[in-house]
Amino acid sequence: MSERERALQQTEAYSQLYEIMRSDRPLFDRFEAVLQLGVEYFGVDHGYITQIEQERNEWTAIVSTDSVDGPIPPGLELDLTTSYCRRTIQNEGIVSFADALDAGWEDDPAFETHQLSCYHGAPIVVDDEPFGTVCFSARDPRAEPFTDVEKSFTYLIAQVVGYEIEQRNYEQDLAEQERTLAERREIYRAVIDASFDLLFRIDLDGQFTYHSPSVEEMLGYTADGLRGRPFTVVLPDAETAERAQEIYERVLAGETVEETYLPLETKSGEIVYADIRGTPIYDADVPPADRTPADIVAVQGMARDATERKRRDRLISVIHRVLRHNLRNDMGIVRGYTELLEDSLTGDDADLAQRIHMTAERLIDLSETAQKLEENLDAPPERNPIDVVPLVTRVATQIDEAHSGASITIQAPKTAVAQTAPRLETAIWELIDNAATHAGDTPTVEVEVADTDDEVVIRVRDDGPGLPNIEQSVLLSGDETPLVHGKRLGLWLVYWIVTSLDGELDVLDDRPGAAIEIRLPAAP
């Protein structure tokens, strides 16, 4: 072949390579066409694009000019040591020979395994890492050695293939990232929809910059109806505006604030109530460890419609007040008349009057305990360091004086400071009073206070018959079943007070008698 013919052939090969790679055919179809071009250009039998895992000693033909029934079809995996490509990937450069025997490769495992006399391969690099090879081979020797021009053409093919694989990987990674982001957005949306009825954002000027489309359902505004308007537009009066402004300023100071039953005014003028949670949004360029309130750029808010719950709570509160008021007043009258009857009756009639008197007393106590329960559960407590020793001493002393038949003793250190709230006194009163009242005619009640590094422990023991299982469940889990009969409502009050203070309750195995333990976090 003359030099002119070689030059024309080379020009035609380069032109065909360009046309193949700029086409819109699938990537691996273009790769196969490029390999077929190389097979014809070099006058060999086979062309392959391979992927090589050196650590696992694996060689895989990801594209091949061989058919499915050919010697090395696409997808075939081989031991790397039986391939000439191991030299190509190790040398990080072109390896080629026209005749394996003339080149001294007759003892090479690749020649012994596949009997390929001609090989011409270049390494593929993807993201600056060895990926595999572009290689051409033939069973019979090639008449002429591979020229520098032919080697350059193979190297160009390897570069083009490496670039296209990089682009494919990049696009796949990008698509995967987009899928992941879409999934996360959908999860975020689902969580918000499940947890809150409205999501909104307020800037440093107090104006809405975003709100979720659900604003129309909750407040009657269109999708963009509140953007650019001050948040006070949805507040019904000055008192609510002052309350909301305080929440807003606390969030701008770096707090995450939760507020219940905040009144909101819909576009039509109706009042609804919402549970609000506001949290600061910081400048994303500032590392979390370095953030201060000066880095806050907006307020993120979430709202849950609490209108129906507010109405239900109001109704329940009214019912409770009416029942307690009527119960207390009417039972007071019953108690007064039975006291008169007891004084005027004798024998069995007097005993019956006394039973009526005692029943009236229990119902009055039940009404008063229910009132305490409502007072203590209206809102979450603000916990502060409190020395429980004087509190326990005061309660035990007062109950001891009220129960002349009871013997109440206290064992406590000088101080025991818990992170708690004043309502703890009500719980301790209920436990000691319960022991003094129900543990027999002359009960012995022991009150013990212990202080450790992590917690403060208060134990109340008596020598009575002990707590029935059904009443233990009140203390351990807040089980309401016993309350159906109105028995020992005070135990339920103890449970809710202690758990609301992040404390724990336990009924100890200390028979005979009952032993109840309160564990509270120690003050830092």
Coordinates of C-alpha atoms in Angstrom, one line a residue:
M1 CA 0.0 0.0 0.0
S2 CA 1.4 3.4 -1.0
E3 CA 1.9 6.3 1.4
R4 CA -0.9 8.2 -0.4
E5 CA -3.3 5.2 0.0
R6 CA -2.3 5.0 3.7
A7 CA -3.0 8.7 4.1
L8 CA -6.4 8.5 2.5
Q9 CA -7.3 5.4 4.6
Q10 CA -6.2 7.2 7.7
T11 CA -8.2 10.3 6.8
E12 CA -11.3 8.2 6.1
A13 CA -10.9 6.3 9.4
Y14 CA -10.7 9.6 11.4
S15 CA -13.7 11.0 9.5
Q16 CA -15.8 7.8 10.2
L17 CA -14.8 7.9 13.9
Y18 CA -16.0 11.4 14.1
E19 CA -19.3 10.7 12.3
I20 CA -20.0 7.6 14.5
M21 CA -19.4 9.4 17.8
R22 CA -21.4 12.5 16.9
S23 CA -24.5 10.4 15.9
D24 CA -27.4 10.0 18.3
R25 CA -27.2 6.2 18.4
P26 CA -27.1 4.5 21.9
L27 CA -23.6 4.7 23.4
F28 CA -22.8 1.0 23.2
D29 CA -24.0 0.9 19.6
R30 CA -21.6 3.6 18.8
F31 CA -18.8 1.8 20.6
E32 CA -19.5 -1.4 18.6
A33 CA -19.4 0.6 15.4
V34 CA -16.0 2.2 16.4
L35 CA -14.6 -1.3 17.1
Q36 CA -15.8 -2.5 13.7
L37 CA -14.1 0.5 12.1
G38 CA -10.9 -0.5 13.9
V39 CA -11.2 -4.1 12.9
E40 CA -11.4 -3.1 9.2
Y41 CA -8.8 -0.4 9.5
F42 CA -6.2 -2.7 11.2
G43 CA -7.2 -5.8 9.2
V44 CA -7.8 -8.0 12.3
D45 CA -10.5 -10.4 13.5
H46 CA -11.7 -9.0 16.8
G47 CA -12.3 -5.7 18.6
Y48 CA -13.1 -5.3 22.3
I49 CA -13.8 -2.6 24.9
T50 CA -13.0 -4.1 28.3
Q51 CA -13.4 -3.2 31.9
I52 CA -10.6 -4.5 34.2
E53 CA -10.7 -5.0 38.0
Q54 CA -7.0 -5.5 38.9
E55 CA -7.6 -6.2 42.5
R56 CA -10.1 -9.0 41.7
N57 CA -8.0 -10.1 38.6
E58 CA -11.1 -9.8 36.4
W59 CA -11.4 -8.9 32.7
T60 CA -14.8 -8.2 31.2
A61 CA -15.7 -7.5 27.5
I62 CA -18.3 -4.8 27.9
V63 CA -18.5 -4.3 24.0
S64 CA -17.4 -6.8 21.4
T65 CA -17.4 -7.3 17.7
D66 CA -18.0 -11.0 18.2
S67 CA -21.4 -12.5 18.0
V68 CA -23.1 -14.2 20.9
D69 CA -21.7 -17.5 19.6
G70 CA -18.2 -16.0 19.0
P71 CA -15.1 -16.6 21.1
I72 CA -15.5 -13.5 23.3
P73 CA -19.1 -12.2 23.2
P74 CA -20.2 -9.1 25.1
G75 CA -20.4 -9.7 28.8
L76 CA -17.8 -12.5 28.9
E77 CA -15.6 -12.5 32.0
L78 CA -12.1 -13.9 32.0
D79 CA -9.2 -14.3 34.3
L80 CA -7.0 -11.2 33.8
T81 CA -3.8 -13.2 33.7
T82 CA -5.1 -15.0 30.5
S83 CA -5.3 -11.7 28.7
Y84 CA -2.8 -9.5 26.9
C85 CA -4.7 -6.5 28.3
R86 CA -3.1 -7.0 31.7
R87 CA 0.2 -5.6 30.2
T88 CA -1.7 -2.7 28.6
I89 CA -3.4 -1.7 31.9
Q90 CA -0.2 -2.2 33.9
N91 CA 2.0 -0.3 31.5
E92 CA -0.6 2.5 31.2
G93 CA 0.3 2.7 27.5
I94 CA -0.1 1.0 24.1
V95 CA 0.9 -2.6 23.8
S96 CA 1.0 -4.1 20.3
F97 CA 2.6 -6.9 18.3
A98 CA 1.9 -8.3 14.9
D99 CA 3.2 -11.8 15.7
A100 CA 3.3 -13.2 19.3
L101 CA 6.0 -15.7 18.4
D102 CA 8.3 -13.1 16.9
A103 CA 7.6 -10.9 19.9
G104 CA 8.6 -13.7 22.3
W105 CA 5.1 -14.1 23.8
E106 CA 4.8 -17.8 23.1
D107 CA 5.0 -18.6 26.9
D108 CA 2.6 -16.0 27.9
P109 CA -0.6 -17.4 29.6
A110 CA -2.7 -15.3 27.2
F111 CA -1.2 -16.9 24.1
E112 CA -1.4 -20.3 25.7
T113 CA -5.0 -19.8 26.5
H114 CA -6.4 -18.1 23.4
Q115 CA -3.7 -18.7 20.7
L116 CA -4.0 -15.1 19.5
S117 CA -1.0 -14.1 17.4
C118 CA -1.8 -10.4 16.9
Y119 CA -2.7 -7.9 19.6
H120 CA -3.0 -4.1 19.6
G121 CA -4.4 -2.4 22.7
A122 CA -4.6 1.0 24.5
P123 CA -5.6 1.8 28.1
I124 CA -9.0 3.6 28.8
V125 CA -8.8 6.1 31.7
V126 CA -12.0 7.3 33.4
D127 CA -11.9 10.1 36.0
D128 CA -8.1 9.8 36.1
E129 CA -8.3 6.1 37.0
P130 CA -7.5 3.0 34.9
F131 CA -10.8 1.6 33.6
G132 CA -10.0 -1.0 30.9
T133 CA -8.7 -1.2 27.4
V134 CA -9.6 -0.8 23.7
C135 CA -8.0 -3.8 22.0
F136 CA -7.9 -5.5 18.6
S137 CA -6.6 -9.0 18.0
A138 CA -6.3 -11.8 15.4
R139 CA -5.6 -15.5 15.5
D140 CA -3.1 -15.3 12.6
P141 CA -0.1 -13.0 12.6
R142 CA -0.4 -9.6 10.9
A143 CA 1.7 -9.1 7.8
E144 CA 3.1 -5.8 9.0
P145 CA 3.8 -4.3 12.4
F146 CA 1.5 -1.6 13.7
T147 CA 2.6 1.8 12.7
D148 CA 2.8 4.9 14.9
V149 CA -0.2 6.4 13.0
E150 CA -2.2 3.2 13.8
K151 CA -1.1 3.4 17.4
S152 CA -2.2 7.0 17.6
F153 CA -5.6 6.1 16.1
T154 CA -6.1 3.4 18.7
Y155 CA -5.0 5.8 21.5
L156 CA -7.6 8.3 20.1
I157 CA -10.3 5.7 20.2
A158 CA -9.4 4.9 23.9
Q159 CA -9.6 8.6 24.8
V160 CA -12.9 9.0 23.1
V161 CA -14.3 5.9 24.8
G162 CA -13.0 7.1 28.2
Y163 CA -14.6 10.5 27.8
E164 CA -17.9 9.1 26.8
I165 CA -17.9 6.7 29.7
E166 CA -17.1 9.6 32.0
Q167 CA -20.1 11.5 30.6
R168 CA -22.4 8.5 30.9
N169 CA -21.3 8.0 34.6
Y170 CA -21.7 11.7 35.3
E171 CA -25.2 11.7 33.7
Q172 CA -26.1 8.6 35.6
D173 CA -24.8 10.1 38.9
L174 CA -26.7 13.3 38.2
A175 CA -29.9 11.4 37.4
E176 CA -29.5 9.3 40.6
Q177 CA -28.9 12.5 42.6
E178 CA -32.1 14.0 41.0
R179 CA -34.0 10.9 41.9
T180 CA -32.7 11.0 45.4
L181 CA -33.5 14.7 45.8
A182 CA -37.0 14.1 44.3
E183 CA -37.5 11.2 46.8
R184 CA -36.4 13.4 49.7
R185 CA -38.6 16.2 48.6
E186 CA -41.5 13.9 48.4
I187 CA -40.7 12.4 51.8
Y188 CA -40.3 15.9 53.2
R189 CA -43.7 16.9 51.6
A190 CA -45.4 13.8 53.0
V191 CA -43.9 14.4 56.5
I192 CA -45.0 18.0 56.4
D193 CA -48.5 17.1 55.1
A194 CA -48.8 14.4 57.8
S195 CA -47.5 16.5 60.6
F196 CA -48.7 20.0 59.8
D197 CA -51.5 21.7 57.9
L198 CA -49.5 24.7 56.9
L199 CA -45.8 25.4 56.2
F200 CA -44.6 29.0 56.0
R201 CA -41.6 31.2 56.0
I202 CA -41.2 34.8 57.3
D203 CA -38.3 37.1 56.5
L204 CA -36.5 39.5 58.9
D205 CA -39.1 42.2 58.1
G206 CA -41.9 40.0 59.4
Q207 CA -43.3 39.3 55.9
F208 CA -44.4 36.0 54.4
T209 CA -41.9 34.8 51.7
Y210 CA -43.4 31.4 51.3
H211 CA -46.4 29.3 52.4
S212 CA -47.5 25.9 51.3
P213 CA -50.6 25.6 49.0
S214 CA -52.6 24.2 52.0
V215 CA -53.0 27.9 53.1
E216 CA -56.1 28.0 50.9
E217 CA -57.7 25.2 52.8
M218 CA -56.7 26.4 56.2
L219 CA -57.0 30.2 55.9
G220 CA -58.8 30.8 52.6
Y221 CA -55.9 32.6 50.8
T222 CA -54.7 31.7 47.3
A223 CA -51.3 30.1 46.6
D224 CA -49.6 33.6 46.5
G225 CA -52.2 35.4 48.6
L226 CA -49.9 36.1 51.6
R227 CA -46.5 36.5 50.0
G228 CA -45.0 39.9 50.7
R229 CA -47.6 40.7 53.4
P230 CA -46.8 41.0 57.2
F231 CA -47.7 38.0 59.3
T232 CA -50.0 40.2 61.4
V233 CA -52.5 40.1 58.5
V234 CA -53.7 36.7 59.7
L235 CA -54.0 37.7 63.4
P236 CA -57.4 38.7 64.7
D237 CA -56.6 41.3 67.3
A238 CA -53.8 43.3 69.0
E239 CA -53.5 40.9 71.9
T240 CA -52.8 38.0 69.5
A241 CA -50.4 40.2 67.5
E242 CA -48.4 40.9 70.6
R243 CA -48.3 37.2 71.5
A244 CA -47.2 36.3 68.0
Q245 CA -44.6 39.1 67.9
E246 CA -43.1 37.7 71.1
I247 CA -42.9 34.2 69.5
Y248 CA -41.2 35.8 66.4
E249 CA -38.6 37.7 68.4
R250 CA -37.8 34.6 70.4
V251 CA -37.1 32.6 67.2
L252 CA -35.0 35.5 65.9
A253 CA -33.0 35.2 69.2
G254 CA -32.2 31.5 68.3
E255 CA -35.0 29.6 70.0
T256 CA -37.3 27.0 68.6
V257 CA -40.7 28.0 69.9
E258 CA -43.9 26.0 70.2
E259 CA -47.3 27.6 70.9
T260 CA -50.7 26.0 71.2
Y261 CA -54.1 27.5 70.3
L262 CA -52.9 30.6 68.6
P263 CA -55.9 32.4 67.1
L264 CA -55.7 33.0 63.4
E265 CA -58.2 34.9 61.2
T266 CA -59.1 33.5 57.8
K267 CA -59.6 35.6 54.7
S268 CA -63.4 35.5 55.3
G269 CA -63.0 36.7 58.9
E270 CA -63.5 33.4 60.7
I271 CA -61.4 32.6 63.7
V272 CA -59.5 29.3 63.8
Y273 CA -56.9 28.1 66.3
A274 CA -53.5 26.6 65.4
D275 CA -50.6 24.9 67.1
I276 CA -47.5 26.8 65.9
R277 CA -43.9 25.8 65.8
G278 CA -41.3 28.3 64.8
T279 CA -37.6 27.7 64.2
P280 CA -34.7 29.9 62.9
I281 CA -33.2 29.5 59.5
Y282 CA -29.5 30.3 59.4
D283 CA -27.2 31.5 56.6
A284 CA -26.1 28.2 55.0
D285 CA -22.6 29.5 54.5
V286 CA -22.0 29.7 58.2
P287 CA -20.9 26.4 59.8
P288 CA -23.4 25.1 62.4
A289 CA -20.8 25.4 65.2
D290 CA -20.2 29.1 64.5
R291 CA -23.9 30.2 64.1
T292 CA -25.3 33.0 66.2
P293 CA -28.6 34.9 66.1
A294 CA -26.9 37.4 63.8
D295 CA -26.7 34.7 61.2
I296 CA -30.5 34.1 61.1
V297 CA -32.0 34.9 57.7
A298 CA -35.6 33.9 58.2
V299 CA -38.1 32.1 60.4
Q300 CA -39.5 28.7 59.4
G301 CA -43.0 28.1 60.7
M302 CA -45.3 25.1 60.8
A303 CA -48.9 25.2 61.9
R304 CA -51.5 22.5 62.7
D305 CA -55.2 23.3 62.8
A306 CA -56.3 22.9 66.4
T307 CA -59.8 24.4 66.1
E308 CA -61.8 21.3 66.7
R309 CA -59.5 20.2 69.6
K310 CA -59.9 23.7 71.1
R311 CA -63.7 23.5 70.8
R312 CA -63.7 20.0 72.3
D313 CA -61.4 21.1 75.2
R314 CA -63.7 24.0 75.9
L315 CA -66.7 21.8 76.0
I316 CA -65.0 19.3 78.3
S317 CA -63.8 22.1 80.5
V318 CA -67.3 23.5 80.8
I319 CA -68.7 20.0 81.6
H320 CA -66.1 19.4 84.2
R321 CA -66.7 22.7 85.9
V322 CA -70.4 22.2 85.9
L323 CA -70.1 18.7 87.2
R324 CA -67.6 19.6 89.9
H325 CA -69.6 22.6 91.0
N326 CA -72.9 20.7 91.2
L327 CA -71.3 17.6 92.7
R328 CA -69.4 19.6 95.4
N329 CA -72.4 21.8 96.3
D330 CA -75.0 18.9 96.3
M331 CA -72.7 16.6 98.2
G332 CA -72.1 19.4 100.7
I333 CA -75.8 19.5 101.3
V334 CA -76.0 15.7 101.7
R335 CA -73.1 15.8 104.1
G336 CA -74.7 18.5 106.2
Y337 CA -78.0 16.6 106.5
T338 CA -76.4 13.3 107.3
E339 CA -74.4 14.9 110.1
L340 CA -77.8 16.1 111.5
L341 CA -79.2 12.6 111.1
E342 CA -76.3 11.0 112.8
D343 CA -76.9 13.1 115.8
S344 CA -80.6 12.3 116.0
L345 CA -80.5 8.6 115.1
T346 CA -79.4 5.6 117.0
G347 CA -78.6 1.9 116.2
D348 CA -78.7 0.7 112.6
D349 CA -80.2 3.9 111.4
A350 CA -77.2 5.9 112.7
D351 CA -74.9 3.4 110.9
L352 CA -76.7 4.0 107.7
A353 CA -76.5 7.7 108.1
Q354 CA -72.7 7.4 108.7
R355 CA -72.3 5.4 105.5
I356 CA -74.1 8.1 103.6
H357 CA -71.9 10.7 105.2
M358 CA -68.7 8.8 104.3
T359 CA -69.9 8.4 100.7
A360 CA -70.5 12.1 100.4
E361 CA -67.0 12.8 101.8
R362 CA -65.5 10.5 99.2
L363 CA -67.4 12.2 96.3
I364 CA -66.3 15.6 97.6
D365 CA -62.7 14.4 97.7
L366 CA -63.0 13.0 94.2
S367 CA -64.3 16.4 92.9
E368 CA -61.4 18.2 94.5
T369 CA -58.8 15.8 93.1
A370 CA -60.3 16.1 89.6
Q371 CA -59.9 19.9 89.9
K372 CA -56.3 19.4 90.9
L373 CA -55.8 17.2 87.9
E374 CA -57.1 19.7 85.4
E375 CA -55.1 22.5 87.0
N376 CA -51.9 20.5 86.8
L377 CA -52.4 19.3 83.2
D378 CA -53.4 22.6 81.5
A379 CA -49.8 23.3 80.3
P380 CA -46.4 21.8 80.3
P381 CA -44.4 22.8 83.4
E382 CA -41.3 25.0 83.4
R383 CA -38.7 22.9 85.3
N384 CA -36.2 24.5 87.6
P385 CA -33.9 23.3 90.4
I386 CA -36.0 22.7 93.5
D387 CA -34.8 21.2 96.8
V388 CA -37.4 18.4 97.4
V389 CA -36.4 17.8 101.1
P390 CA -38.3 20.8 102.6
L391 CA -41.2 20.1 100.2
V392 CA -41.5 16.5 101.3
T393 CA -41.0 17.5 105.0
R394 CA -43.8 20.1 104.8
V395 CA -46.2 17.7 103.1
A396 CA -45.5 14.8 105.5
T397 CA -45.9 17.0 108.5
Q398 CA -49.3 18.4 107.4
I399 CA -50.6 14.9 106.6
D400 CA -49.3 13.5 109.9
E401 CA -51.2 16.2 111.8
A402 CA -54.4 15.5 109.8
H403 CA -54.2 11.7 110.4
S404 CA -54.0 11.2 114.1
G405 CA -53.8 7.4 113.8
A406 CA -50.9 7.4 111.3
S407 CA -47.2 7.3 112.1
I408 CA -45.2 9.2 109.4
T409 CA -41.4 9.2 109.4
I410 CA -38.9 10.9 107.1
Q411 CA -35.4 9.9 106.2
A412 CA -33.7 12.4 103.9
P413 CA -30.3 14.2 103.4
K414 CA -30.0 17.9 104.1
T415 CA -30.7 18.7 100.5
A416 CA -31.7 16.9 97.3
V417 CA -32.1 19.2 94.4
A418 CA -34.2 18.0 91.4
Q419 CA -34.9 19.6 88.1
T420 CA -38.7 19.8 88.6
A421 CA -41.7 22.1 89.1
P422 CA -43.9 23.1 92.1
R423 CA -46.6 20.7 90.9
L424 CA -44.5 17.9 92.3
E425 CA -45.8 18.8 95.8
T426 CA -49.3 17.7 94.6
A427 CA -48.0 14.3 93.6
I428 CA -46.1 13.7 96.8
W429 CA -49.2 14.8 98.8
E430 CA -51.4 12.3 96.9
L431 CA -48.9 9.4 97.6
I432 CA -48.4 10.1 101.3
D433 CA -52.1 10.9 101.9
N434 CA -53.1 7.7 100.0
A435 CA -50.8 5.7 102.3
A436 CA -52.1 7.3 105.5
T437 CA -55.7 6.9 104.4
H438 CA -55.8 3.4 102.9
A439 CA -53.1 1.5 104.8
G440 CA -55.2 0.7 107.9
D441 CA -56.4 2.3 111.1
T442 CA -52.9 2.9 112.5
P443 CA -50.6 2.8 109.4
T444 CA -46.9 3.3 109.5
V445 CA -45.7 5.4 106.6
E446 CA -42.0 5.8 105.8
V447 CA -40.9 8.6 103.4
E448 CA -37.3 8.4 102.1
V449 CA -35.4 10.8 99.9
A450 CA -32.1 9.8 98.2
D451 CA -29.8 11.9 96.1
T452 CA -27.4 10.6 93.4
D453 CA -25.4 12.4 90.7
D454 CA -28.1 11.7 88.1
E455 CA -31.4 11.6 89.9
V456 CA -33.4 12.3 93.1
V457 CA -35.4 9.4 94.4
I458 CA -38.5 9.7 96.7
R459 CA -40.0 6.5 98.2
V460 CA -43.2 6.2 100.1
R461 CA -43.7 2.9 102.0
D462 CA -46.6 1.7 104.2
D463 CA -47.5 -1.4 106.1
G464 CA -51.0 -1.8 104.7
P465 CA -52.5 -4.4 102.4
G466 CA -50.6 -3.2 99.4
L467 CA -51.8 -1.9 96.1
P468 CA -54.1 -4.1 94.0
N469 CA -52.7 -4.9 90.5
I470 CA -55.4 -2.8 88.8
E471 CA -54.3 0.3 90.8
Q472 CA -50.6 -0.5 90.2
S473 CA -51.3 -0.2 86.5
V474 CA -52.5 3.4 87.1
L475 CA -49.1 4.4 88.5
L476 CA -47.1 2.4 86.0
S477 CA -48.9 3.2 82.7
G478 CA -51.7 5.7 83.4
D479 CA -54.3 3.0 82.7
E480 CA -57.7 4.7 82.9
T481 CA -59.7 1.5 83.6
P482 CA -59.9 2.0 87.3
L483 CA -61.1 5.6 86.8
V484 CA -64.4 4.3 85.3
H485 CA -65.5 3.7 88.9
G486 CA -63.8 6.9 90.1
K487 CA -61.5 5.0 92.5
R488 CA -58.2 6.5 93.5
L489 CA -58.2 9.3 90.9
G490 CA -55.3 10.7 92.9
L491 CA -53.0 7.9 91.6
W492 CA -53.7 8.9 88.1
L493 CA -52.9 12.5 89.0
V494 CA -49.5 11.3 90.5
Y495 CA -48.8 9.4 87.2
W496 CA -49.4 12.4 85.0
I497 CA -47.6 14.9 87.2
V498 CA -44.4 12.8 87.5
T499 CA -44.3 11.8 83.8
S500 CA -44.9 15.4 82.8
L501 CA -41.8 16.3 84.8
D502 CA -39.6 13.8 82.9
G503 CA -39.7 11.6 86.0
E504 CA -40.4 7.8 86.4
L505 CA -42.7 5.9 88.7
D506 CA -42.2 2.4 90.0
V507 CA -44.2 0.1 92.4
L508 CA -41.6 -1.8 94.4
D509 CA -42.0 -5.5 95.4
D510 CA -42.1 -4.7 99.2
R511 CA -44.9 -6.7 100.7
P512 CA -46.5 -6.5 103.2
G513 CA -47.5 -3.0 102.4
A514 CA -47.1 -0.8 99.4
A515 CA -43.9 0.9 98.2
I516 CA -44.0 3.5 95.5
E517 CA -40.9 5.2 94.1
I518 CA -40.5 8.5 92.2
R519 CA -37.3 9.2 90.3
L520 CA -36.6 12.7 89.0
P521 CA -33.7 14.1 87.1
A522 CA -31.1 15.8 89.3
A523 CA -30.6 19.5 88.7
P524 CA -27.4 20.1 86.6

